[in-house]
CSV table of C-alpha atoms and ligand atoms in Angstrom, one decimal:
chain,number,residue,atom,x,y,z
A,4,MET,CA,-1.6,11.3,21.3
A,5,GLU,CA,-1.2,15.2,21.6
A,6,LYS,CA,-2.0,17.3,18.7
A,7,ASP,CA,1.4,18.7,18.9
A,8,ALA,CA,3.2,15.3,18.9
A,9,LYS,CA,5.9,15.1,16.5
A,10,ILE,CA,5.2,12.8,13.7
A,11,TYR,CA,7.6,11.8,10.7
A,12,ILE,CA,5.9,10.5,7.7
A,13,ALA,CA,8.5,8.8,5.5
A,14,GLY,CA,7.1,8.7,2.0
A,15,HIS,CA,4.7,11.7,2.3
A,16,ARG,CA,4.3,12.1,-1.6
A,17,GLY,CA,3.2,8.4,-1.9
A,18,LEU,CA,-0.3,6.9,-2.0
A,19,VAL,CA,-0.3,6.1,1.7
A,20,GLY,CA,1.9,8.9,2.9
A,21,SER,CA,-0.1,11.7,1.2
A,22,ALA,CA,-3.4,10.3,2.5
A,23,LEU,CA,-2.1,10.2,6.1
A,24,LEU,CA,-0.7,13.6,5.8
A,25,ARG,CA,-4.1,14.9,4.6
A,26,LYS,CA,-5.9,13.0,7.5
A,27,LEU,CA,-3.4,14.3,10.1
A,28,GLU,CA,-3.7,17.8,9.0
A,29,ARG,CA,-7.5,17.6,8.8
A,30,GLU,CA,-7.4,16.4,12.4
A,31,GLY,CA,-5.5,19.3,13.6
A,32,TYR,CA,-2.0,17.6,14.1
A,33,SER,CA,0.5,20.6,13.9
A,34,ASN,CA,3.9,18.9,14.3
A,35,ILE,CA,4.2,16.7,11.3
A,36,ILE,CA,7.6,16.3,9.6
A,37,TYR,CA,8.6,15.0,6.2
A,38,ARG,CA,11.2,15.2,3.5
A,39,SER,CA,11.2,14.6,-0.2
A,40,SER,CA,13.4,11.7,-1.5
A,41,ALA,CA,15.6,14.6,-3.2
A,42,GLU,CA,16.1,16.1,0.4
A,43,LEU,CA,16.6,12.9,2.1
A,44,ASP,CA,17.6,9.5,0.3
A,45,LEU,CA,16.3,7.0,2.7
A,46,ARG,CA,18.5,4.3,1.2
A,47,ARG,CA,21.7,6.1,2.5
A,48,GLN,CA,22.3,5.0,6.1
A,49,GLU,CA,24.3,8.1,7.4
A,50,ARG,CA,21.7,10.5,6.0
A,51,VAL,CA,18.9,8.7,7.7
A,52,GLU,CA,20.7,8.4,11.0
A,53,SER,CA,21.6,12.2,11.3
A,54,PHE,CA,18.2,13.2,10.1
A,55,LEU,CA,16.4,11.2,12.8
A,56,LYS,CA,19.1,12.2,15.5
A,57,LEU,CA,18.3,15.8,14.7
A,58,ALA,CA,14.5,15.6,14.2
A,59,ARG,CA,13.8,13.2,17.1
A,60,PRO,CA,10.2,12.4,16.1
A,61,GLU,CA,8.0,10.5,18.7
A,62,TYR,CA,6.1,8.6,16.0
A,63,VAL,CA,7.2,7.3,12.6
A,64,VAL,CA,5.1,6.1,9.9
A,65,LEU,CA,7.3,4.2,7.4
A,66,ALA,CA,5.2,4.6,4.1
A,67,ALA,CA,8.3,5.1,1.9
A,68,ALA,CA,8.9,2.3,-0.4
A,69,LYS,CA,9.4,1.1,-4.0
A,70,VAL,CA,6.0,-0.1,-5.1
A,71,GLY,CA,4.4,-1.1,-8.4
A,72,GLY,CA,2.0,-3.5,-10.1
A,73,ILE,CA,2.5,-7.0,-11.3
A,74,GLU,CA,4.7,-6.0,-14.3
A,75,ALA,CA,6.9,-3.6,-12.6
A,76,ASN,CA,7.5,-5.9,-9.7
A,77,GLN,CA,9.0,-8.6,-12.2
A,78,ARG,CA,10.9,-6.1,-14.4
A,79,TYR,CA,12.5,-4.3,-11.6
A,80,SER,CA,12.7,-6.9,-9.0
A,81,ALA,CA,16.4,-6.1,-7.9
A,82,ASP,CA,15.4,-2.5,-7.3
A,83,PHE,CA,12.3,-3.6,-5.4
A,84,LEU,CA,14.4,-5.7,-3.2
A,85,TYR,CA,17.3,-3.4,-2.7
A,86,ASP,CA,15.7,-0.2,-2.3
A,87,ASN,CA,13.1,-1.5,0.1
A,88,LEU,CA,15.6,-3.4,2.3
A,89,MET,CA,17.8,-0.3,2.5
A,90,ILE,CA,15.0,2.2,3.3
A,91,GLN,CA,13.2,0.1,5.8
A,92,THR,CA,16.6,-1.2,7.6
A,93,ASN,CA,17.8,2.4,7.9
A,94,VAL,CA,14.5,3.9,9.2
A,95,ILE,CA,13.7,1.1,11.7
A,96,ASP,CA,17.2,0.9,13.2
A,97,SER,CA,17.5,4.8,13.4
A,98,ALA,CA,13.9,5.0,15.0
A,99,TYR,CA,15.1,2.6,17.7
A,100,ARG,CA,18.4,4.5,18.2
A,101,ASN,CA,16.5,7.7,18.7
A,102,GLY,CA,13.9,6.7,21.0
A,103,VAL,CA,10.8,6.8,18.8
A,104,LYS,CA,7.7,5.7,20.9
A,105,LYS,CA,6.0,4.0,18.0
A,106,LEU,CA,6.5,3.2,14.5
A,107,LEU,CA,4.3,1.8,11.9
A,108,PHE,CA,5.8,-0.2,9.2
A,109,MET,CA,3.8,-0.6,5.9
A,110,GLY,CA,3.8,-4.1,4.4
A,111,SER,CA,1.4,-5.7,1.9
A,112,SER,CA,-0.8,-8.7,1.4
A,113,CYS,CA,1.6,-10.2,-1.0
A,114,ILE,CA,3.9,-11.2,2.0
A,115,TYR,CA,1.5,-14.1,2.5
A,116,PRO,CA,2.1,-17.6,0.7
A,117,LYS,CA,0.7,-17.9,-2.7
A,118,TYR,CA,-1.8,-20.6,-1.8
A,119,ALA,CA,-2.5,-19.4,1.7
A,120,ARG,CA,-5.9,-20.4,3.2
A,121,GLN,CA,-8.6,-17.8,2.6
A,122,PRO,CA,-9.3,-15.5,4.2
A,123,ILE,CA,-5.5,-15.1,5.3
A,124,LYS,CA,-4.8,-14.7,9.0
A,125,GLU,CA,-1.8,-13.0,10.3
A,126,GLU,CA,-0.4,-16.3,11.6
A,127,TYR,CA,-0.2,-17.8,8.1
A,128,LEU,CA,3.0,-15.7,7.5
A,129,LEU,CA,5.8,-18.0,6.3
A,130,SER,CA,3.7,-21.1,6.0
A,131,GLY,CA,4.2,-21.6,2.3
A,132,LYS,CA,5.9,-20.5,-1.0
A,133,LEU,CA,5.4,-16.9,-2.2
A,134,GLU,CA,4.0,-15.9,-5.5
A,135,SER,CA,6.9,-15.5,-8.0
A,136,THR,CA,5.8,-12.3,-9.6
A,137,ASN,CA,6.3,-10.3,-6.6
A,138,GLU,CA,8.9,-12.5,-4.5
A,139,ALA,CA,11.5,-9.7,-4.4
A,140,TYR,CA,9.2,-7.0,-2.9
A,141,ALA,CA,7.6,-9.7,-0.5
A,142,ILE,CA,11.1,-10.9,0.8
A,143,ALA,CA,11.9,-7.3,1.5
A,144,LYS,CA,8.7,-6.5,3.2
A,145,ILE,CA,9.0,-9.8,5.4
A,146,ALA,CA,12.5,-8.9,6.4
A,147,GLY,CA,11.0,-5.4,7.5
A,148,LEU,CA,8.2,-6.9,9.6
A,149,LYS,CA,10.5,-9.3,11.1
A,150,MET,CA,12.8,-6.5,12.0
A,151,CYS,CA,10.1,-4.7,13.8
A,152,GLN,CA,9.2,-7.9,15.8
A,153,HIS,CA,12.8,-8.6,16.7
A,154,TYR,CA,13.3,-5.1,17.7
A,155,ASN,CA,10.4,-5.3,19.9
A,156,GLN,CA,11.5,-8.6,21.3
A,157,GLN,CA,15.2,-7.5,21.9
A,158,TYR,CA,14.9,-3.8,22.7
A,159,GLY,CA,11.2,-3.4,23.8
A,160,THR,CA,10.2,-1.1,21.0
A,161,CYS,CA,6.8,-0.6,19.9
A,162,PHE,CA,6.9,-1.1,16.1
A,163,ILE,CA,3.8,-2.4,14.4
A,164,ALA,CA,3.8,-4.1,10.8
A,165,VAL,CA,0.6,-3.1,9.0
A,166,MET,CA,-0.5,-5.3,6.2
A,167,PRO,CA,-3.0,-3.6,3.9
A,168,SER,CA,-4.8,-5.3,1.0
A,169,ASN,CA,-4.6,-3.8,-2.5
A,170,LEU,CA,-4.8,-0.1,-2.2
A,171,TYR,CA,-6.2,2.6,-4.5
A,172,GLY,CA,-7.3,6.2,-4.3
A,173,PRO,CA,-6.4,9.8,-5.1
A,174,GLY,CA,-2.6,10.3,-5.7
A,175,ASP,CA,-2.2,6.7,-7.2
A,176,ASN,CA,0.1,5.9,-9.9
A,177,PHE,CA,-1.6,5.7,-13.2
A,178,ASP,CA,1.4,5.0,-15.2
A,179,PRO,CA,0.5,2.0,-17.5
A,180,ASP,CA,3.7,0.1,-17.1
A,181,ARG,CA,4.1,0.5,-13.4
A,182,SER,CA,0.4,0.9,-11.9
A,183,HIS,CA,-1.6,-1.6,-10.1
A,184,VAL,CA,-4.6,-3.1,-11.6
A,185,LEU,CA,-7.3,-0.5,-10.4
A,186,PRO,CA,-5.6,2.6,-11.6
A,187,ALA,CA,-4.3,0.8,-14.6
A,188,LEU,CA,-7.7,0.0,-15.9
A,189,LEU,CA,-9.4,3.2,-14.8
A,190,ARG,CA,-7.0,5.0,-17.1
A,191,LYS,CA,-7.3,2.5,-20.0
A,192,ILE,CA,-11.1,2.5,-19.9
A,193,HIS,CA,-11.3,6.4,-19.6
A,194,GLN,CA,-9.0,6.6,-22.5
A,195,ALA,CA,-10.9,4.1,-24.4
A,196,LYS,CA,-14.1,6.0,-23.9
A,197,VAL,CA,-12.5,9.3,-24.9
A,198,GLU,CA,-10.9,7.8,-28.1
A,199,ASN,CA,-14.0,5.8,-29.0
A,200,GLN,CA,-12.1,2.7,-29.1
A,201,LYS,CA,-14.0,-0.6,-29.4
A,202,GLU,CA,-12.3,-2.6,-26.6
A,203,VAL,CA,-10.0,-2.4,-23.5
A,204,VAL,CA,-7.2,-5.0,-22.9
A,205,VAL,CA,-7.2,-6.4,-19.4
A,206,TRP,CA,-4.2,-8.5,-18.5
A,207,GLY,CA,-4.5,-12.2,-17.6
A,208,SER,CA,-7.6,-14.4,-17.4
A,209,GLY,CA,-9.8,-12.0,-15.3
A,210,THR,CA,-10.3,-14.9,-12.7
A,211,PRO,CA,-7.8,-13.7,-10.0
A,212,ARG,CA,-9.5,-12.1,-7.0
A,213,ARG,CA,-8.5,-9.1,-5.1
A,214,GLU,CA,-9.5,-7.1,-2.2
A,215,PHE,CA,-9.3,-3.4,-2.7
A,216,LEU,CA,-9.0,-0.8,0.3
A,217,HIS,CA,-9.4,2.8,-0.3
A,218,VAL,CA,-6.3,4.6,1.0
A,219,ASP,CA,-8.3,7.1,3.0
A,220,ASP,CA,-9.6,4.1,5.0
A,221,LEU,CA,-5.9,2.9,5.5
A,222,ALA,CA,-5.1,6.4,6.8
A,223,GLU,CA,-7.7,6.2,9.2
A,224,ALA,CA,-6.6,2.9,10.4
A,225,LEU,CA,-3.1,4.0,10.8
A,226,LEU,CA,-4.2,7.0,13.0
A,227,PHE,CA,-6.2,4.5,14.9
A,228,LEU,CA,-3.3,2.2,15.5
A,229,ILE,CA,-0.9,5.0,16.4
A,230,LYS,CA,-3.4,6.2,19.1
A,231,ILE,CA,-4.4,2.8,20.8
A,232,GLY,CA,-2.8,1.5,23.9
A,233,HIS,CA,-2.5,-2.2,22.9
A,234,SER,CA,-0.5,-2.7,19.9
A,235,PRO,CA,-0.4,-5.9,17.9
A,236,GLN,CA,3.1,-6.7,16.1
A,237,LEU,CA,1.4,-7.6,12.8
A,238,VAL,CA,-2.0,-6.6,11.7
A,239,ASN,CA,-3.9,-7.1,8.5
A,240,ILE,CA,-6.0,-4.1,7.2
A,241,GLY,CA,-8.7,-4.8,4.5
A,242,VAL,CA,-12.5,-4.6,3.9
A,243,GLY,CA,-13.2,-8.2,4.4
A,244,LYS,CA,-14.4,-9.0,0.7
A,245,ASP,CA,-12.8,-9.5,-2.6
A,246,ILE,CA,-13.9,-9.4,-6.3
A,247,THR,CA,-12.5,-10.8,-9.5
A,248,ILE,CA,-10.5,-8.7,-11.9
A,249,ARG,CA,-13.4,-9.2,-14.3
A,250,GLU,CA,-15.8,-8.0,-12.0
A,251,LEU,CA,-13.7,-5.0,-11.2
A,252,ALA,CA,-13.3,-4.3,-15.0
A,253,MET,CA,-17.1,-4.3,-15.4
A,254,MET,CA,-17.6,-2.1,-12.5
A,255,LEU,CA,-14.9,0.4,-13.9
A,256,LYS,CA,-16.7,0.4,-17.2
A,257,GLU,CA,-20.0,1.2,-15.7
A,258,ILE,CA,-18.6,4.0,-13.7
A,259,VAL,CA,-16.6,5.5,-16.4
A,260,GLY,CA,-19.4,5.0,-18.9
A,261,PHE,CA,-17.6,3.0,-21.5
A,262,LYS,CA,-19.7,1.1,-23.9
A,263,GLY,CA,-17.1,-0.9,-25.7
A,264,GLY,CA,-15.8,-4.6,-24.8
A,265,ILE,CA,-13.4,-6.0,-22.6
A,266,VAL,CA,-10.8,-8.6,-23.9
A,267,TYR,CA,-8.3,-10.6,-21.8
A,268,ASP,CA,-4.6,-10.8,-22.7
A,269,ARG,CA,-3.6,-14.4,-21.4
A,270,THR,CA,0.0,-13.8,-22.2
A,271,LYS,CA,0.1,-11.5,-19.2
A,272,PRO,CA,0.4,-13.1,-15.7
A,273,ASP,CA,-2.3,-13.7,-13.3
A,274,GLY,CA,-0.3,-13.5,-10.2
A,275,THR,CA,-1.7,-14.7,-6.8
A,276,PRO,CA,-5.2,-16.4,-7.5
A,277,ARG,CA,-6.5,-14.8,-4.2
A,278,LYS,CA,-5.5,-12.7,-1.3
A,279,LEU,CA,-8.2,-11.9,0.9
A,280,LEU,CA,-7.2,-10.9,4.3
A,281,ASP,CA,-8.7,-12.0,7.6
A,282,ILE,CA,-9.5,-8.7,9.4
A,283,SER,CA,-10.7,-10.1,12.6
A,284,ARG,CA,-7.7,-8.8,14.7
A,285,VAL,CA,-8.1,-5.0,13.6
A,286,LYS,CA,-11.9,-5.4,13.9
A,287,HIS,CA,-11.6,-6.7,17.4
A,288,LEU,CA,-9.3,-3.7,18.2
A,289,GLY,CA,-12.4,-1.7,17.2
A,290,TRP,CA,-11.6,-0.5,13.6
A,291,GLN,CA,-13.5,-1.2,10.4
A,292,ALA,CA,-13.4,0.2,6.8
A,293,LYS,CA,-16.1,2.6,5.6
A,294,ILE,CA,-15.7,3.4,2.0
A,295,SER,CA,-17.5,1.2,-0.4
A,296,LEU,CA,-15.6,0.1,-3.7
A,297,GLU,CA,-18.2,1.8,-5.8
A,298,GLN,CA,-18.0,5.1,-3.7
A,299,GLY,CA,-14.2,4.8,-3.7
A,300,ILE,CA,-13.8,4.4,-7.3
A,301,LYS,CA,-16.1,7.2,-8.2
A,302,GLN,CA,-14.1,9.5,-6.0
A,303,THR,CA,-10.9,8.4,-7.5
A,304,TYR,CA,-12.2,8.7,-10.9
A,305,GLN,CA,-13.1,12.4,-10.2
A,306,SER,CA,-9.5,13.1,-8.8
A,307,TYR,CA,-8.1,11.5,-11.8
A,308,LEU,CA,-10.3,13.7,-14.0
A,309,ALA,CA,-9.1,16.8,-11.9
A,310,SER,CA,-5.4,16.0,-12.4
A,311,SER,CA,-4.2,18.4,-15.3
A,312,ARG,CA,-2.7,15.7,-17.5
A,313,VAL,CA,-5.9,14.0,-18.2
A,314,PHE,CA,-7.7,14.8,-21.5
A,315,LYS,CA,-11.5,14.5,-21.0
B,418,GDP,P1,-0.9,-7.9,-7.7
B,418,GDP,O1,-2.2,-7.7,-6.8
B,418,GDP,O2,0.3,-7.9,-7.0
B,418,GDP,O3,-1.0,-9.2,-8.7
B,418,GDP,O4,-0.8,-6.6,-8.6
B,418,GDP,P2,-1.7,-5.9,-9.6
B,418,GDP,O5,-2.7,-5.0,-9.1
B,418,GDP,O6,-0.6,-5.3,-10.7
B,418,GDP,O7,-2.5,-6.9,-10.5
B,418,GDP,C1,-3.5,-7.6,-10.1
B,418,GDP,C2,-4.3,-8.4,-11.1
B,418,GDP,O8,-4.8,-7.5,-12.1
B,418,GDP,C3,-3.3,-9.4,-11.8
B,418,GDP,O9,-4.1,-10.7,-12.1
B,418,GDP,C4,-3.1,-8.7,-13.3
B,418,GDP,O10,-2.8,-9.5,-14.2
B,418,GDP,C5,-4.5,-8.1,-13.4
B,418,GDP,N1,-4.6,-7.0,-14.4
B,418,GDP,C6,-5.4,-7.0,-15.4
B,418,GDP,N2,-5.2,-5.8,-16.2
B,418,GDP,C7,-4.1,-5.1,-15.6
B,418,GDP,C8,-3.4,-3.9,-15.9
B,418,GDP,O11,-3.7,-3.3,-16.9
B,418,GDP,N3,-2.4,-3.5,-15.0
B,418,GDP,C9,-2.1,-4.2,-13.8
B,418,GDP,N4,-1.1,-3.9,-13.1
B,418,GDP,N5,-2.7,-5.5,-13.6
B,418,GDP,C10,-3.7,-5.9,-14.5
């Protein structure tokens, strides 16, 4: 890909989009375009159509989505379904109509069945029931990845659906009600330390396992997938190992330096027991994650502390 190739990042302010923007800028890509949601509401078909008709990007990374942790997914399930269906339908169809060379569509490991065999291979898609806490989000994302596959089949497009495991990193959402587990616990544990609290409440039983991928690793994988000649239709991106929520809490406690205890609120849902991705497909293509969880959490904590709203 030429350094002046026109690349449109949808969702450049989000966790994934902002990491990709940093990566592309660092690598010297000079023709990156983006719009804030106030400038371009991707849920509005006509606006998306006229934007892409005019902008005519060669590459599109569709990282705009309504996302959130286990509680937000349940509380705002209608919004998760509607917003994501609208955004992805408009962008994918307009990308085809305006001759986009390659599009990367961002999914998530929650699209796979709740009790899928582990590690989860791409082929296990639609082989069982979904986890109820994020069903609306998963249904939208499955529709998006199927849309990519069917456009490829019918129209010969090159639309790749990327399924990352649980993401974290700088620019994450630390809001207690909406965040995913890693930023949520990082914030809670930091606050507990600063305020000298005795304990921190962790939701659920602590036994579910999650695989955490640093968003800078994902950004690197996305660039790798844009550049490669052979493009798989569906590809998992992960680190190849997972830990329990309890182990995660212990690790965060250690890194933050919190001396108090951890208690479990079992009235909160556990969600999927495990969703470790099988990453052989992307490995065979030649890509592997580099950032260890410990290193990634330390860096994320530093960037969290540096953000102005945090009291130290
Ligand atoms: P999931 O991977 O889609 O289930 O989403 P989350 O990242 O929100 O949650 C992962 C797991 O962490 C679930 O078992 C949650 O119950 C657990 N968890 C523990 N404490 C928290 C917390 O403070 N916030 C969130 N979001 N999850 C938590």
